CSV table of C-alpha atoms in Angstrom, one decimal:
chain,number,residue,atom,x,y,z
A,1,MET,CA,1.0,-5.8,-14.7
A,2,ARG,CA,-2.7,-6.9,-14.6
A,3,THR,CA,-2.1,-6.3,-11.1
A,4,ALA,CA,-0.3,-3.1,-11.2
A,5,TRP,CA,-4.6,-1.9,-12.7
A,6,VAL,CA,-6.1,-3.7,-9.7
A,7,VAL,CA,-4.4,-1.8,-7.1
A,8,LEU,CA,-4.3,1.5,-9.2
A,9,LYS,CA,-7.6,0.7,-9.0
A,10,ARG,CA,-8.4,0.3,-5.6
A,11,GLU,CA,-5.6,3.3,-5.2
A,12,LEU,CA,-8.6,5.9,-7.2
A,13,SER,CA,-12.7,4.3,-5.7
A,14,SER,CA,-10.8,5.2,-2.1
A,15,PHE,CA,-9.4,8.2,-3.0
A,16,PHE,CA,-12.7,9.5,-5.0
A,17,VAL,CA,-15.1,7.8,-2.2
A,18,SER,CA,-13.2,9.7,0.9
A,19,PRO,CA,-14.2,12.8,2.3
A,20,LEU,CA,-9.9,13.8,1.4
A,21,ALA,CA,-10.2,13.2,-1.9
A,22,TYR,CA,-13.4,16.6,-2.0
A,23,VAL,CA,-11.5,18.7,0.0
A,24,VAL,CA,-8.8,18.9,-1.6
A,25,LEU,CA,-10.3,19.3,-5.0
A,26,THR,CA,-13.0,22.6,-3.3
A,27,SER,CA,-9.8,24.2,-1.7
A,28,TRP,CA,-7.0,23.7,-4.6
A,29,LEU,CA,-9.9,25.0,-7.2
A,30,VAL,CA,-10.9,28.1,-4.5
A,31,TRP,CA,-7.0,28.9,-4.2
A,32,ASN,CA,-7.0,29.0,-8.5
A,33,GLY,CA,-10.3,30.9,-8.9
A,34,VAL,CA,-8.8,34.1,-6.5
A,35,VAL,CA,-5.2,33.4,-8.4
A,36,PHE,CA,-7.5,33.7,-11.7
A,37,TRP,CA,-9.5,36.7,-10.4
A,38,VAL,CA,-6.3,38.6,-9.7
A,39,LEU,CA,-4.2,38.0,-13.0
A,40,ALA,CA,-7.2,38.6,-15.3
A,41,GLU,CA,-7.4,42.2,-12.5
A,42,PHE,CA,-4.1,42.7,-12.9
A,43,TYR,CA,-3.1,42.3,-16.8
A,44,SER,CA,-6.1,44.3,-17.2
A,45,ARG,CA,-5.0,47.2,-15.0
A,46,ASN,CA,-1.3,46.9,-16.6
A,47,ALA,CA,-1.8,47.8,-20.4
A,48,VAL,CA,1.5,45.0,-20.3
A,49,SER,CA,-1.3,41.9,-22.1
A,50,SER,CA,1.4,41.9,-25.0
A,51,GLY,CA,3.1,39.4,-26.4
A,52,ALA,CA,3.3,36.0,-24.5
A,53,SER,CA,2.0,37.1,-21.3
A,54,ASN,CA,-1.4,37.3,-20.7
A,55,PRO,CA,-3.3,36.2,-17.9
A,56,LEU,CA,-2.8,32.3,-19.0
A,57,SER,CA,0.4,32.2,-19.1
A,58,GLY,CA,0.8,33.9,-15.1
A,59,PHE,CA,-1.2,30.9,-14.5
A,60,PHE,CA,0.2,28.2,-15.7
A,61,GLY,CA,3.6,29.0,-14.1
A,62,GLY,CA,4.0,32.1,-14.5
A,63,SER,CA,4.2,33.4,-11.5
A,64,ALA,CA,4.9,31.7,-7.8
A,65,LEU,CA,1.2,31.6,-7.7
A,66,PHE,CA,1.4,28.3,-9.4
A,67,PHE,CA,3.3,26.9,-7.4
A,68,ILE,CA,2.2,27.4,-3.8
A,69,PRO,CA,-0.9,25.8,-3.4
A,70,LEU,CA,1.3,22.7,-5.4
A,71,LEU,CA,3.6,22.6,-2.3
A,72,VAL,CA,0.8,21.4,-0.1
A,73,PHE,CA,-1.8,19.5,-2.1
A,74,VAL,CA,1.2,17.5,-4.1
A,75,PRO,CA,2.0,16.3,-0.7
A,76,VAL,CA,-2.1,16.0,0.5
A,77,LEU,CA,-2.7,13.6,-2.1
A,78,THR,CA,0.4,11.0,-2.1
A,79,MET,CA,1.1,10.5,1.5
A,80,ARG,CA,-1.4,7.8,2.0
A,81,LEU,CA,-0.2,6.1,-1.4
A,82,VAL,CA,2.2,3.7,0.8
A,83,ALA,CA,2.4,5.1,4.4
A,84,GLY,CA,-1.0,4.9,4.9
A,85,GLU,CA,-1.2,1.0,4.3
A,86,LYS,CA,1.5,1.2,6.2
A,87,GLN,CA,-0.5,3.2,9.3
A,88,SER,CA,-3.3,0.7,8.9
A,89,GLY,CA,-1.8,-2.1,8.7
A,90,THR,CA,-3.4,-3.6,4.9
A,91,LEU,CA,0.2,-3.1,3.8
A,92,GLU,CA,1.0,-6.7,5.5
A,93,THR,CA,-2.0,-8.7,3.8
A,94,LEU,CA,-1.5,-6.2,0.5
A,95,MET,CA,2.5,-7.4,0.3
A,96,THR,CA,1.5,-11.2,0.8
A,97,ALA,CA,-1.0,-11.6,-2.2
A,98,PRO,CA,1.4,-12.6,-5.3
A,99,VAL,CA,1.9,-9.2,-6.6
A,100,SER,CA,5.6,-8.1,-7.4
A,101,GLU,CA,6.2,-4.2,-5.0
A,102,ALA,CA,6.8,-3.1,-9.2
A,103,SER,CA,3.4,-3.8,-9.5
A,104,VAL,CA,1.7,-2.5,-6.5
A,105,ILE,CA,4.3,1.2,-6.6
A,106,LEU,CA,3.0,1.4,-10.5
A,107,GLY,CA,-0.1,1.2,-9.3
A,108,LYS,CA,0.4,3.6,-6.7
A,109,TYR,CA,2.0,5.7,-9.2
A,110,GLY,CA,0.4,5.7,-11.9
A,111,ALA,CA,-3.3,6.8,-9.5
A,112,GLY,CA,-0.8,9.4,-8.2
A,113,LEU,CA,-1.2,10.5,-12.2
A,114,VAL,CA,-5.0,10.7,-12.1
A,115,MET,CA,-5.0,12.6,-9.3
A,116,TRP,CA,-2.3,15.0,-10.8
A,117,CYS,CA,-5.1,15.8,-13.6
A,118,THR,CA,-8.5,15.5,-12.0
A,119,LEU,CA,-6.4,18.6,-10.0
A,120,TRP,CA,-6.2,20.9,-13.3
A,121,LEU,CA,-8.8,19.0,-15.8
A,122,PRO,CA,-11.4,22.0,-14.5
A,123,THR,CA,-9.1,24.8,-15.2
A,124,LEU,CA,-9.3,24.3,-18.0
A,125,VAL,CA,-12.0,26.8,-17.7
A,126,TYR,CA,-10.2,29.5,-17.5
A,127,ALA,CA,-8.7,29.3,-21.7
A,128,TRP,CA,-12.7,28.8,-21.9
A,129,ILE,CA,-13.8,32.1,-20.1
A,130,MET,CA,-11.1,33.9,-21.8
A,131,SER,CA,-11.5,32.7,-24.8
A,132,GLN,CA,-15.3,34.6,-24.7
A,133,HIS,CA,-13.3,37.7,-23.4
A,134,GLY,CA,-10.1,37.6,-26.0
A,135,SER,CA,-8.3,35.2,-28.2
A,136,VAL,CA,-6.9,31.9,-26.9
A,137,ASP,CA,-3.2,31.0,-28.1
A,138,TRP,CA,-3.9,27.2,-27.9
A,139,GLY,CA,-1.4,26.4,-28.9
A,140,ALA,CA,-0.1,27.5,-25.9
A,141,ILE,CA,-2.7,26.3,-23.4
A,142,GLU,CA,-2.4,22.6,-24.8
A,143,ALA,CA,1.9,22.7,-24.4
A,144,SER,CA,1.1,24.4,-21.0
A,145,TYR,CA,-1.2,21.4,-19.8
A,146,PHE,CA,2.1,19.3,-21.9
A,147,GLY,CA,4.1,20.8,-19.0
A,148,ILE,CA,1.4,20.4,-16.2
A,149,PHE,CA,2.0,16.9,-16.7
A,150,PHE,CA,5.3,16.2,-17.4
A,151,LEU,CA,5.9,18.1,-14.0
A,152,GLY,CA,3.2,15.9,-12.2
A,153,ALA,CA,4.6,12.8,-13.7
A,154,TYR,CA,8.1,14.4,-11.4
A,155,PHE,CA,6.3,15.8,-8.3
A,156,MET,CA,3.8,12.7,-8.2
A,157,ALA,CA,6.8,10.3,-8.0
A,158,ILE,CA,9.2,12.7,-5.2
A,159,GLY,CA,5.2,12.1,-3.1
A,160,LEU,CA,5.1,8.0,-3.9
A,161,LEU,CA,9.5,8.2,-2.3
A,162,MET,CA,8.4,9.9,0.4
A,163,SER,CA,5.2,8.0,1.3
A,164,VAL,CA,7.5,4.8,1.5
A,165,LEU,CA,10.1,5.9,2.8
A,166,ALA,CA,7.9,7.2,5.6
A,167,PRO,CA,6.7,5.9,8.9
A,168,THR,CA,3.8,7.8,8.8
A,169,GLN,CA,1.7,9.3,6.3
A,170,ILE,CA,2.5,12.8,8.1
A,171,ILE,CA,5.7,12.3,8.0
A,172,ALA,CA,5.8,11.4,4.9
A,173,ALA,CA,3.5,14.8,3.3
A,174,VAL,CA,6.1,17.0,5.4
A,175,LEU,CA,9.1,14.9,3.8
A,176,SER,CA,7.3,15.5,0.3
A,177,PHE,CA,6.8,19.4,1.0
A,178,VAL,CA,10.7,19.9,2.3
A,179,THR,CA,11.8,17.8,-0.8
A,180,ILE,CA,10.3,19.7,-3.6
A,181,GLY,CA,9.8,22.9,-1.4
A,182,VAL,CA,13.6,23.4,-1.7
A,183,LEU,CA,13.9,21.8,-5.2
A,184,PHE,CA,11.9,25.1,-5.7
A,185,THR,CA,13.8,27.2,-3.7
A,186,ILE,CA,17.4,25.3,-5.8
A,187,GLY,CA,15.5,27.5,-9.7
A,188,ILE,CA,14.9,30.3,-8.1
A,189,GLY,CA,19.2,30.4,-8.0
A,190,GLU,CA,19.0,31.0,-11.9
A,191,PHE,CA,17.9,34.8,-11.0
A,192,VAL,CA,20.6,34.6,-7.8
A,193,LEU,CA,24.2,33.1,-9.0
A,194,ASP,CA,26.8,33.7,-11.4
A,195,GLY,CA,28.6,31.1,-13.8
A,196,VAL,CA,28.1,27.3,-13.9
A,197,ALA,CA,26.5,27.2,-10.6
A,198,ARG,CA,23.6,29.7,-12.1
A,199,GLU,CA,23.5,27.2,-15.3
A,200,VAL,CA,22.9,24.3,-12.9
A,201,CYS,CA,19.9,26.1,-10.7
A,202,ALA,CA,17.9,27.1,-14.5
A,203,TYR,CA,18.1,23.4,-15.6
A,204,LEU,CA,16.4,22.5,-12.3
A,205,SER,CA,14.2,25.5,-11.9
A,206,MET,CA,10.2,24.3,-12.5
A,207,TRP,CA,9.4,28.2,-12.4
A,208,GLY,CA,11.5,28.3,-16.0
A,209,HIS,CA,10.2,24.9,-17.8
A,210,MET,CA,6.6,26.4,-16.0
A,211,GLN,CA,7.4,29.7,-17.7
A,212,SER,CA,9.4,28.0,-20.7
A,213,PHE,CA,5.5,26.0,-21.4
A,214,SER,CA,2.7,28.4,-21.0
A,215,LYS,CA,5.1,30.7,-23.5
A,216,GLY,CA,3.9,27.6,-26.1
A,217,VAL,CA,7.7,26.4,-26.4
A,218,VAL,CA,7.8,22.9,-24.8
A,219,ASP,CA,11.8,22.7,-24.3
A,220,THR,CA,12.7,19.0,-24.6
A,221,ARG,CA,15.4,19.7,-21.8
A,222,TYR,CA,12.7,20.1,-19.0
A,223,LEU,CA,11.2,16.8,-20.2
A,224,VAL,CA,13.8,15.3,-20.6
A,225,PHE,CA,14.5,15.8,-16.5
A,226,ASP,CA,11.1,15.6,-15.4
A,227,LEU,CA,11.3,12.4,-17.4
A,228,SER,CA,14.7,11.4,-15.7
A,229,VAL,CA,13.8,11.9,-11.8
A,230,ALA,CA,10.3,10.2,-12.1
A,231,VAL,CA,11.7,7.0,-13.5
A,232,LEU,CA,14.4,7.8,-10.9
A,233,ALA,CA,11.9,8.3,-7.5
A,234,VAL,CA,9.8,5.4,-8.9
A,235,GLY,CA,13.1,2.8,-9.5
A,236,LEU,CA,13.6,3.6,-6.2
A,237,SER,CA,10.3,3.3,-4.4
A,238,ILE,CA,10.2,-0.7,-5.7
A,239,GLY,CA,14.1,-0.7,-3.9
A,240,ALA,CA,12.8,0.5,-0.6
A,241,LEU,CA,9.6,-1.5,-0.5
A,242,LYS,CA,11.7,-4.8,-1.4
A,243,ALA,CA,14.4,-3.0,1.3
A,244,ARG,CA,11.7,-3.6,3.7
A,245,ARG,CA,11.1,-7.1,4.1
A,246,ALA,CA,14.9,-6.9,5.4
A,247,GLY,CA,14.1,-4.5,7.5
B,1,MET,CA,3.5,-29.1,2.1
B,2,ILE,CA,6.0,-26.5,4.5
B,3,GLY,CA,10.0,-27.3,5.1
B,4,VAL,CA,11.4,-24.7,7.0
B,5,GLU,CA,15.0,-25.2,7.3
B,6,ALA,CA,17.6,-23.8,10.3
B,7,LEU,CA,15.2,-20.2,9.9
B,8,THR,CA,16.1,-17.0,12.1
B,9,ARG,CA,15.2,-13.9,11.8
B,10,GLY,CA,17.3,-10.9,13.4
B,11,TYR,CA,16.2,-6.7,14.7
B,12,GLY,CA,19.4,-5.5,15.3
B,13,SER,CA,21.1,-7.0,17.6
B,14,ARG,CA,18.3,-9.2,19.1
B,15,ILE,CA,17.6,-12.4,17.2
B,16,ALA,CA,13.7,-12.6,17.5
B,17,VAL,CA,13.1,-16.2,15.8
B,18,ASP,CA,16.2,-18.6,16.0
B,19,ASN,CA,17.1,-21.3,14.3
B,20,VAL,CA,13.8,-23.0,13.3
B,21,SER,CA,12.7,-26.4,11.3
B,22,PHE,CA,9.7,-27.9,11.1
B,23,ARG,CA,7.6,-29.8,9.1
B,24,VAL,CA,3.9,-29.6,8.0
B,25,GLU,CA,2.4,-32.3,6.1
B,26,PRO,CA,0.0,-32.8,2.9
B,27,GLY,CA,-3.2,-32.0,4.3
B,28,GLU,CA,-2.2,-31.8,7.6
B,29,ILE,CA,-3.4,-29.0,10.7
B,30,VAL,CA,-0.8,-28.3,12.5
B,31,GLY,CA,-0.8,-25.3,15.5
B,32,PHE,CA,1.9,-23.2,16.2
B,33,LEU,CA,2.3,-22.1,19.5
B,34,GLY,CA,4.3,-20.1,22.3
B,35,PRO,CA,3.9,-17.1,24.8
B,36,ASN,CA,2.9,-13.4,23.3
B,37,GLY,CA,6.3,-12.0,22.1
B,38,ALA,CA,7.7,-15.6,21.2
B,39,GLY,CA,8.2,-15.0,17.2
B,40,LYS,CA,5.6,-17.0,16.8
B,41,THR,CA,3.9,-13.7,14.3
B,42,THR,CA,7.9,-13.2,13.3
B,43,THR,CA,8.1,-17.0,11.6
B,44,LEU,CA,4.6,-16.9,9.7
B,45,ARG,CA,5.8,-13.9,9.0
B,46,MET,CA,8.7,-14.9,7.1
B,47,LEU,CA,6.7,-17.7,6.0
B,48,THR,CA,4.2,-15.8,3.5
B,49,GLY,CA,7.5,-13.6,2.5
B,50,TYR,CA,6.5,-10.8,4.0
B,51,LEU,CA,9.8,-10.5,6.2
B,52,ALA,CA,13.2,-11.8,4.0
B,53,PRO,CA,14.5,-14.8,6.7
B,54,THR,CA,18.3,-14.0,8.0
B,55,SER,CA,19.0,-17.0,7.6
B,56,GLY,CA,17.7,-20.3,7.0
B,57,ASP,CA,15.2,-22.3,4.2
B,58,ILE,CA,12.0,-22.3,3.2
B,59,ARG,CA,9.8,-24.4,1.1
B,60,ILE,CA,5.8,-23.7,1.0
B,61,ASP,CA,4.7,-26.7,-1.7
B,62,GLY,CA,8.6,-27.7,-2.8
B,63,ILE,CA,8.8,-24.0,-4.0
B,64,ASP,CA,11.1,-21.9,-2.3
B,65,ALA,CA,10.0,-19.7,-1.4
B,66,VAL,CA,12.9,-17.3,-0.3
B,67,THR,CA,14.4,-17.4,-3.7
B,68,HIS,CA,10.3,-17.5,-5.7
B,69,SER,CA,8.9,-15.1,-3.2
B,70,ILE,CA,6.0,-15.1,-5.5
B,71,ARG,CA,5.0,-18.5,-7.2
B,72,ALA,CA,5.1,-18.8,-3.6
B,73,ARG,CA,2.1,-17.1,-2.2
B,74,GLU,CA,0.5,-18.4,-4.9
B,75,ARG,CA,0.3,-21.5,-3.2
B,76,LEU,CA,-1.2,-19.2,0.0
B,77,GLY,CA,-3.8,-18.2,2.2
B,78,TYR,CA,-3.1,-16.0,5.3
B,79,MET,CA,-4.9,-14.5,7.3
B,80,ALA,CA,-2.9,-12.1,9.6
B,81,GLU,CA,-2.9,-11.2,13.1
B,82,GLY,CA,-5.4,-8.7,13.8
B,83,VAL,CA,-6.7,-8.5,10.5
B,84,PRO,CA,-5.8,-4.9,8.0
B,85,LEU,CA,-8.6,-3.9,6.0
B,86,TYR,CA,-9.2,-1.1,4.0
B,87,SER,CA,-12.1,-0.1,6.3
B,88,ASP,CA,-14.0,2.2,3.3
B,89,MET,CA,-14.5,-0.6,1.0
B,90,ARG,CA,-17.8,-2.9,1.2
B,91,VAL,CA,-17.4,-6.5,2.3
B,92,HIS,CA,-17.7,-8.2,-1.3
B,93,GLU,CA,-15.6,-5.4,-3.3
B,94,TYR,CA,-13.0,-6.2,-0.2
B,95,LEU,CA,-12.5,-10.0,-1.4
B,96,ARG,CA,-13.2,-9.3,-5.8
B,97,HIS,CA,-9.8,-7.2,-5.3
B,98,ARG,CA,-8.6,-9.5,-3.2
B,99,GLY,CA,-10.0,-11.9,-6.2
B,100,ALA,CA,-8.5,-9.6,-8.8
B,101,LEU,CA,-4.4,-9.5,-6.8
B,102,LYS,CA,-4.8,-13.4,-6.7
B,103,ARG,CA,-5.6,-13.8,-10.3
B,104,VAL,CA,-8.8,-15.7,-9.1
B,105,PRO,CA,-10.7,-17.0,-12.4
B,106,ASN,CA,-14.6,-17.2,-12.4
B,107,LEU,CA,-14.1,-14.6,-9.4
B,108,ALA,CA,-18.1,-13.4,-8.9
B,109,GLU,CA,-17.8,-17.3,-8.8
B,110,ALA,CA,-15.1,-17.6,-6.1
B,111,VAL,CA,-16.2,-14.6,-3.8
B,112,ASP,CA,-19.5,-15.8,-3.3
B,113,LEU,CA,-17.7,-20.0,-2.2
B,114,SER,CA,-15.5,-17.4,-0.1
B,115,LEU,CA,-17.8,-15.5,1.5
B,116,ASP,CA,-20.0,-18.8,1.8
B,117,LEU,CA,-17.3,-21.2,3.3
B,118,ALA,CA,-16.5,-18.2,6.0
B,119,GLY,CA,-20.0,-17.5,6.4
B,120,VAL,CA,-19.8,-13.5,6.3
B,121,ALA,CA,-22.6,-14.0,3.2
B,122,ASP,CA,-25.5,-12.1,5.2
B,123,ALA,CA,-22.5,-9.4,5.3
B,124,ARG,CA,-21.4,-9.0,2.1
B,125,THR,CA,-22.7,-6.0,1.2
B,126,ARG,CA,-21.4,-3.9,4.8
B,127,ILE,CA,-19.1,-1.9,5.2
B,128,LEU,CA,-15.5,-3.1,5.9
B,129,GLY,CA,-15.2,-0.3,8.9
B,130,GLN,CA,-18.6,-0.9,10.3
B,131,LEU,CA,-17.8,-4.7,10.9
B,132,SER,CA,-17.7,-6.2,14.4
B,133,LYS,CA,-14.5,-8.5,15.8
B,134,GLY,CA,-15.6,-11.0,14.6
B,135,TYR,CA,-17.1,-10.1,11.4
B,136,ARG,CA,-14.2,-9.2,10.3
B,137,GLN,CA,-12.1,-12.3,11.4
B,138,ARG,CA,-14.7,-14.3,9.1
B,139,VAL,CA,-13.5,-11.4,5.9
B,140,GLY,CA,-10.1,-12.2,6.9
B,141,LEU,CA,-11.1,-16.3,6.5
B,142,ALA,CA,-13.4,-15.1,3.0
B,143,ASP,CA,-9.9,-13.6,1.7
B,144,ALA,CA,-7.4,-16.4,2.0
B,145,LEU,CA,-9.8,-18.5,1.5
B,146,ILE,CA,-10.7,-17.5,-2.3
B,147,ALA,CA,-8.1,-18.0,-4.3
B,148,ASP,CA,-9.0,-21.6,-3.2
B,149,PRO,CA,-5.0,-22.2,-2.2
B,150,PRO,CA,-3.7,-25.7,-1.0
B,151,ILE,CA,-1.7,-24.5,2.0
B,152,LEU,CA,-3.2,-21.6,4.7
B,153,ILE,CA,-1.5,-19.8,7.3
B,154,LEU,CA,-3.8,-19.1,9.9
B,155,ASP,CA,-2.6,-16.1,12.8
B,156,GLU,CA,-4.7,-15.9,15.3
B,157,PRO,CA,-7.5,-17.1,13.0
B,158,THR,CA,-10.2,-17.6,16.6
B,159,SER,CA,-9.6,-14.1,18.6
B,160,GLY,CA,-12.6,-11.9,18.8
B,161,LEU,CA,-14.7,-14.5,17.5
B,162,ASP,CA,-17.8,-15.5,19.6
B,163,PRO,CA,-18.0,-19.5,20.4
B,164,ASN,CA,-20.1,-19.5,18.3
B,165,GLN,CA,-18.0,-19.1,15.9
B,166,VAL,CA,-15.0,-20.5,17.4
B,167,ARG,CA,-17.0,-23.2,16.8
B,168,GLN,CA,-18.1,-23.5,12.5
B,169,PHE,CA,-14.5,-22.1,12.6
B,170,ARG,CA,-13.7,-25.6,14.1
B,171,GLU,CA,-15.7,-27.2,12.5
B,172,LEU,CA,-14.4,-25.5,9.3
B,173,VAL,CA,-10.8,-26.4,9.5
B,174,ARG,CA,-11.3,-30.1,10.7
B,175,GLY,CA,-13.0,-30.5,7.6
B,176,PHE,CA,-9.7,-28.8,5.6
B,177,ARG,CA,-7.9,-32.5,6.8
B,178,GLY,CA,-6.3,-34.2,4.1
B,179,LYS,CA,-7.0,-31.5,1.6
B,180,LYS,CA,-5.8,-29.0,2.7
B,181,THR,CA,-2.3,-27.8,4.9
B,182,VAL,CA,-2.8,-25.5,8.2
B,183,LEU,CA,-0.5,-23.5,9.7
B,184,LEU,CA,-1.9,-21.7,12.6
B,185,SER,CA,-0.4,-19.9,15.7
B,186,THR,CA,-3.3,-19.4,18.6
B,187,HIS,CA,-3.1,-18.5,22.6
B,188,ILE,CA,-5.6,-21.2,23.1
B,189,LEU,CA,-4.6,-24.6,24.3
B,190,SER,CA,-7.5,-26.6,23.6
B,191,GLU,CA,-8.1,-24.8,19.7
B,192,VAL,CA,-5.2,-26.4,19.4
B,193,GLU,CA,-6.6,-30.5,21.2
B,194,ALA,CA,-9.9,-29.4,18.9
B,195,VAL,CA,-7.8,-29.1,15.4
B,196,CYS,CA,-4.7,-29.6,15.6
B,197,ASP,CA,-3.1,-33.1,14.1
B,198,ARG,CA,0.1,-31.7,16.0
B,199,VAL,CA,1.4,-29.0,17.4
B,200,ILE,CA,4.9,-27.3,17.2
B,201,ILE,CA,5.7,-25.6,20.2
B,202,ILE,CA,8.1,-21.8,20.3
B,203,ARG,CA,9.3,-20.1,23.3
B,204,GLU,CA,12.2,-17.0,22.9
B,205,GLY,CA,12.5,-17.6,19.2
B,206,LYS,CA,13.2,-21.5,19.4
B,207,LYS,CA,11.1,-24.8,19.7
B,208,VAL,CA,11.3,-26.3,22.1
B,209,ALA,CA,8.3,-29.2,21.6
B,210,ASP,CA,6.7,-30.8,18.1
B,211,LEU,CA,4.4,-33.2,19.4
B,212,ALA,CA,0.7,-34.7,18.9
B,213,PRO,CA,-2.0,-33.7,21.7
B,214,GLY,CA,-2.6,-37.2,22.8
B,215,ASP,CA,1.4,-37.7,22.9
B,216,SER,CA,2.3,-37.3,26.4
B,217,GLU,CA,0.7,-39.0,29.3
B,218,LYS,CA,0.2,-34.8,30.9
B,219,SER,CA,-2.6,-31.8,29.4
B,220,LEU,CA,-1.5,-30.0,27.0
B,221,GLU,CA,-1.8,-27.7,28.7
B,222,ASP,CA,0.9,-28.3,31.4
B,223,VAL,CA,3.4,-29.5,28.7
B,224,PHE,CA,2.9,-25.5,27.3
B,225,ALA,CA,3.7,-24.2,30.8
B,226,GLU,CA,6.6,-26.7,30.9
B,227,LEU,CA,7.6,-25.4,28.3
B,228,THR,CA,6.9,-21.4,28.0
B,229,THR,CA,7.6,-20.3,31.3
B,230,THR,CA,10.3,-18.7,32.9
B,231,ALA,CA,10.4,-21.4,36.2
B,232,ALA,CA,10.6,-24.6,34.6
B,233,THR,CA,13.9,-23.5,32.0
B,234,GLY,CA,15.3,-22.1,35.0
B,235,ASP,CA,16.6,-19.3,32.9
B,236,PRO,CA,17.2,-16.4,34.7
B,237,SER,CA,15.8,-13.9,32.9
């Protein structure tokens, strides 16, 4: 596993010396700044800010505005992880060093998780701003970040898998966008369907997931789902990287 | 030692390497020759674990490289064709990274030694993406040497080098005779005559010769032309 750490370090240093990192982080903060401002305006003009519903719960998954940027930012962050190495040819030097496929994938996945946390860390400032103008339920904030971390574990694993499967970065990005978009839309079936189908869609719903966490409710069913998808996607990534040798 | 037995690799219905067998003894320097598309790179990629063979056996220093790929790779230094590098890293950072991946002890010392051996010490702080082809080749060689492996596999190691660099490279490889097992693929016949103890020639995935440069009365160039041109083999394709 020491080699996974070596892969993780290289991935992160490569990301943070690239202009991509700063374009992504700046665009992310501009987008979320606007979203937070709109939500704060909405709640200040409409007297609905009671109980668990407030600008912060809206920001942390209470509205579709939370998910729209993720459909773009997750593919952009994960597309280069393995597909970038294929395109530049460095996968050959990497995979002919004495490293296992599992170490490479775990190192890349770990780097993806750190990138995900780097996206979210600056948003703590919104909670601080709210605390300066009213009371903040810090328990709900903790639960929100907890939920976001697990959602990231799920999203980054899907992005990583697409990066292993795709021959180029752009194809990896498109595949991740479509996969996460379809999963998001299936979740909306919760409001459309009935019976068992509704139950299944509710279980898959990332919207329901974040609505629950943003109100301070840590629902372990969502955690089990996130971790199951993450483990499955990381395992498939290792398998796909091994299968490449025979392909 | 490198031992290859009945090595075959297909891509779909196309056979890229067909039942190839050879050995490279410890301390021997062997040239691997063939026209473009003959299967040289595919063979070397199987030896280094990048590709799995469809069938056949590979032994690297006595280790079965098909079933114990990582242990076999620990015994290898490989310089891939075209030398793919992380263009955003500096030379010494890259070698540190590669040394760490290969679990090299005394990493700082190993980086310095490999930079000196490959003749890139003067470029240690330069960014890989801004290096000339010749420097890139030498960084690839430094990477192959950093873990001081007993076996070196070099794919087109002198392409892009100027005549002085080619001469330095040949002297370096000659210095490995008796110390490291070297298999190098090349197009340059004079290179084989200058540094190799033996030459293996492949054509359309099949081994067609395994000889020492002085074995034949004809020049290596003539032998190569005879064995690898369509007219000489009577192959109508």
